[in-house]
XYZ file of C-alpha atoms in Angstrom:
260
model
C -16.675 -33.157 2.945
C -14.531 -31.860 5.347
C -15.189 -30.536 8.735
C -12.877 -28.040 10.820
C -13.965 -27.279 14.118
C -12.084 -24.925 15.445
C -11.573 -21.449 17.603
C -12.991 -18.324 15.545
C -9.829 -16.446 14.311
C -8.140 -20.107 13.401
C -10.584 -20.280 10.901
C -10.271 -17.422 8.219
C -6.021 -18.163 8.937
C -7.049 -22.194 7.297
C -9.326 -19.989 4.333
C -6.576 -18.211 3.667
C -4.339 -19.940 3.539
C -5.847 -22.951 1.321
C -6.004 -19.670 -1.190
C -2.580 -18.478 -0.829
C -1.772 -21.657 -1.825
C -3.651 -21.855 -4.941
C -2.914 -18.144 -6.260
C 1.456 -19.543 -5.410
C 0.683 -22.449 -7.519
C -1.323 -20.647 -10.453
C -1.654 -17.363 -10.623
C -4.091 -16.656 -12.659
C -6.065 -18.255 -10.198
C -10.024 -17.676 -10.252
C -11.759 -16.897 -7.025
C -15.786 -16.622 -6.056
C -16.212 -14.062 -3.306
C -18.685 -13.725 -0.683
C -20.257 -10.786 0.822
C -21.036 -10.906 4.554
C -19.653 -11.378 7.805
C -18.316 -15.191 7.170
C -15.287 -13.804 4.823
C -14.104 -10.442 6.802
C -11.407 -11.772 8.479
C -10.404 -13.571 5.730
C -9.998 -10.971 3.390
C -8.269 -9.164 6.030
C -5.566 -11.420 6.521
C -5.389 -12.018 2.710
C -4.379 -7.885 2.705
C -2.888 -8.325 5.083
C -0.720 -11.636 3.398
C -1.011 -9.170 0.261
C 0.500 -6.214 2.143
C 3.441 -7.887 4.212
C 4.153 -11.361 2.908
C 3.686 -10.028 -1.548
C 0.395 -12.198 -1.840
C 0.185 -11.146 -5.176
C -3.716 -10.738 -6.935
C -2.533 -9.902 -10.782
C -3.319 -12.774 -12.626
C -5.904 -12.800 -10.525
C -10.290 -13.104 -11.208
C -13.602 -12.519 -8.575
C -16.500 -13.973 -9.026
C -18.658 -12.763 -6.747
C -21.980 -14.865 -5.652
C -25.004 -12.018 -5.876
C -26.687 -9.333 -6.116
C -29.557 -6.788 -5.240
C -31.606 -6.119 -7.257
C -32.378 -2.099 -7.712
C -29.664 -1.276 -5.064
C -28.099 3.336 -6.702
C -24.211 2.562 -8.094
C -23.247 4.116 -4.958
C -25.145 2.616 -2.180
C -22.513 0.852 -0.382
C -24.338 -2.257 0.663
C -24.776 -2.986 -3.040
C -22.267 -5.741 -3.123
C -20.152 -4.339 -5.936
C -19.380 -1.694 -3.795
C -18.187 -3.498 -0.661
C -16.811 -6.708 -2.118
C -14.528 -3.783 -3.323
C -14.635 -2.333 0.402
C -13.322 -5.437 1.538
C -10.710 -7.019 -0.366
C -10.474 -5.789 -4.253
C -10.023 -2.491 -3.387
C -7.022 -3.736 -0.590
C -5.056 -5.937 -3.539
C -3.704 -5.530 -6.388
C -6.845 -7.536 -8.301
C -6.193 -5.449 -12.326
C -9.342 -3.582 -13.280
C -12.115 -5.355 -14.445
C -10.395 -8.195 -12.843
C -13.430 -8.687 -10.301
C -17.156 -9.376 -11.616
C -20.839 -9.183 -10.640
C -24.041 -10.087 -11.203
C -25.542 -6.769 -11.988
C -28.687 -6.107 -10.084
C -29.626 -2.712 -12.455
C -29.736 -4.309 -15.253
C -32.862 -2.888 -17.967
C -33.018 -7.130 -18.494
C -32.492 -9.110 -15.749
C -33.034 -12.428 -16.550
C -29.835 -11.670 -19.512
C -27.947 -9.996 -17.134
C -27.880 -13.558 -15.675
C -27.410 -15.638 -18.925
C -24.326 -13.520 -19.434
C -23.474 -13.961 -15.881
C -22.840 -17.563 -16.536
C -21.305 -16.679 -19.412
C -18.813 -15.182 -18.209
C -18.614 -17.962 -15.360
C -17.603 -20.398 -17.785
C -15.356 -17.703 -20.504
C -12.792 -17.672 -17.327
C -13.018 -21.675 -16.691
C -14.698 -21.816 -13.805
C -13.985 -21.091 -10.019
C -11.290 -22.730 -9.216
C -12.394 -22.186 -4.934
C -15.451 -20.531 -4.155
C -15.716 -18.441 -0.471
C -19.227 -19.135 1.057
C -21.239 -18.165 4.273
C -24.389 -19.760 5.221
C -27.672 -18.436 6.240
C -29.696 -19.101 9.674
C -32.373 -20.738 7.653
C -29.302 -22.796 5.487
C -28.751 -20.599 2.132
C -25.564 -20.217 0.529
C -25.858 -16.857 -1.845
C -29.335 -16.385 -1.657
C -30.720 -19.523 -2.285
C -33.245 -18.885 -0.585
C -34.692 -22.893 0.802
C -37.185 -24.299 -1.820
C -34.473 -23.436 -3.955
C -33.541 -26.093 -6.996
C -30.368 -27.873 -6.474
C -29.357 -27.412 -10.104
C -30.149 -24.077 -10.038
C -27.656 -21.304 -11.931
C -27.699 -18.230 -11.850
C -31.049 -15.399 -12.150
C -33.307 -13.332 -9.663
C -34.541 -14.892 -6.739
C -36.638 -13.244 -3.541
C -35.194 -12.941 -0.665
C -37.128 -14.271 2.511
C -38.799 -12.391 5.057
C -35.509 -14.052 7.423
C -32.730 -13.534 5.333
C -34.003 -9.050 5.501
C -34.536 -9.679 8.572
C -30.563 -10.905 9.415
C -29.696 -8.118 6.650
C -31.006 -5.382 8.238
C -28.461 -4.400 10.332
C -26.862 -3.875 7.708
C -30.042 -1.675 7.026
C -29.325 0.864 9.809
C -31.262 -1.820 12.122
C -34.611 -1.635 8.877
C -35.698 -4.200 6.913
C -37.843 -1.745 5.076
C -34.461 -0.728 3.681
C -33.351 -4.342 2.922
C -34.465 -4.995 -0.580
C -36.805 -7.598 -1.455
C -35.138 -9.520 -4.867
C -31.550 -10.965 -5.694
C -29.424 -11.803 -8.931
C -27.560 -15.211 -7.097
C -25.450 -17.798 -8.192
C -27.706 -21.747 -8.142
C -26.566 -24.515 -6.484
C -25.533 -25.807 -9.865
C -23.239 -22.933 -10.577
C -21.949 -23.052 -7.275
C -21.288 -26.761 -6.898
C -19.391 -26.783 -10.607
C -16.507 -24.747 -8.435
C -13.666 -26.633 -8.029
C -13.019 -26.573 -3.878
C -15.979 -24.699 -1.960
C -15.091 -22.739 1.715
C -17.868 -22.662 3.460
C -17.094 -20.490 6.935
C -19.424 -19.766 9.629
C -19.356 -18.982 13.394
C -21.628 -18.126 16.049
C -24.735 -20.487 18.343
C -27.181 -18.669 15.969
C -25.496 -20.542 12.940
C -25.477 -24.248 14.756
C -29.037 -25.482 13.222
C -27.871 -24.301 9.425
C -24.632 -26.773 9.623
C -26.128 -29.680 11.933
C -28.132 -29.692 8.590
C -26.243 -29.212 5.802
C -23.079 -31.347 7.166
C -25.505 -34.013 9.174
C -28.470 -33.845 8.241
C -31.124 -35.369 4.971
C -29.921 -33.997 0.955
C -32.848 -31.325 0.601
C -34.171 -28.256 -0.697
C -35.340 -27.278 2.391
C -32.058 -26.545 3.430
C -30.164 -25.650 0.059
C -26.734 -25.724 1.405
C -27.004 -29.240 1.960
C -25.956 -30.074 -1.795
C -22.671 -29.538 -0.896
C -22.431 -33.156 0.816
C -23.027 -33.462 -3.213
C -19.309 -32.140 -3.681
C -16.260 -34.396 -4.939
C -14.075 -30.860 -2.487
C -15.923 -29.228 -0.145
C -14.282 -27.662 3.149
C -16.860 -26.616 5.772
C -14.902 -24.656 8.709
C -17.035 -23.699 11.883
C -16.662 -22.626 15.059
C -17.023 -24.212 18.480
C -20.289 -22.534 18.645
C -21.672 -23.142 15.089
C -20.529 -26.883 15.423
C -22.378 -27.389 18.611
C -25.882 -29.101 17.459
C -22.169 -32.050 14.861
C -23.282 -35.406 16.652
C -19.913 -36.825 14.829
C -17.812 -33.422 16.343
C -15.524 -35.065 18.198
C -14.759 -37.185 15.882
C -13.964 -33.803 12.907
C -11.604 -32.996 15.469
C -9.796 -36.394 15.700
C -9.659 -36.466 12.297
C -8.666 -32.872 11.119
C -5.800 -33.217 14.053
C -4.392 -36.656 12.657
C -4.474 -34.987 8.715
C -0.782 -34.986 7.690
C 0.623 -31.338 7.402
C 1.413 -31.097 4.083
C -2.756 -32.105 2.474
C -3.490 -28.916 3.148
C -7.404 -28.220 2.590
């Protein structure tokens, strides 16, 4: 696992650099798209590069991490709509190139199985963007999730619903109680994981992710077993890291051509 500690504004540039390098090398790249606050600056930077520098997504595909169950198709916080607003409509993805699990399906287990097949049929995800919850969840894999789990229905914890209430007029009762989410095993199949975290409120989760024992109680710790995982954090999110100085030294001495 590579840990990069840098100012928040630089983290998005580093993540966008990795995605751009992949797209220019392989235009038919498969991207894993996350929602939440963490990737927003990455999407802004990718949209800027598309508009100003000709970065193309025309042959790329995208797969979302998760989706709320039961939100109306036109609800602004339905993740399919959020992803369309934040990135898909701002670049030149082909129609239908971005997919997500169907939280309005009549048969939710069948929809989860179909989503797994769709990801596999696309050849798997090349680079997966991730955020991390204050309780260590990635996607909606809450504490206690199986480290080998696949796309499935999950019940959201009270803490996650409280954290997400800011998107629902600060009313936790408006936040759905269930979701469809890629499992930890599904996420681990991606070839490169890029997780972003900023702010002191993420410091304990980042500490557990990087330096804690691998445990279902902190689901993100499964990333310690991934052969190519990058964790991008600002000073506040890194404040609990015992080896913070070493991570800084390692990144500062890294050859520029190596990339993330």
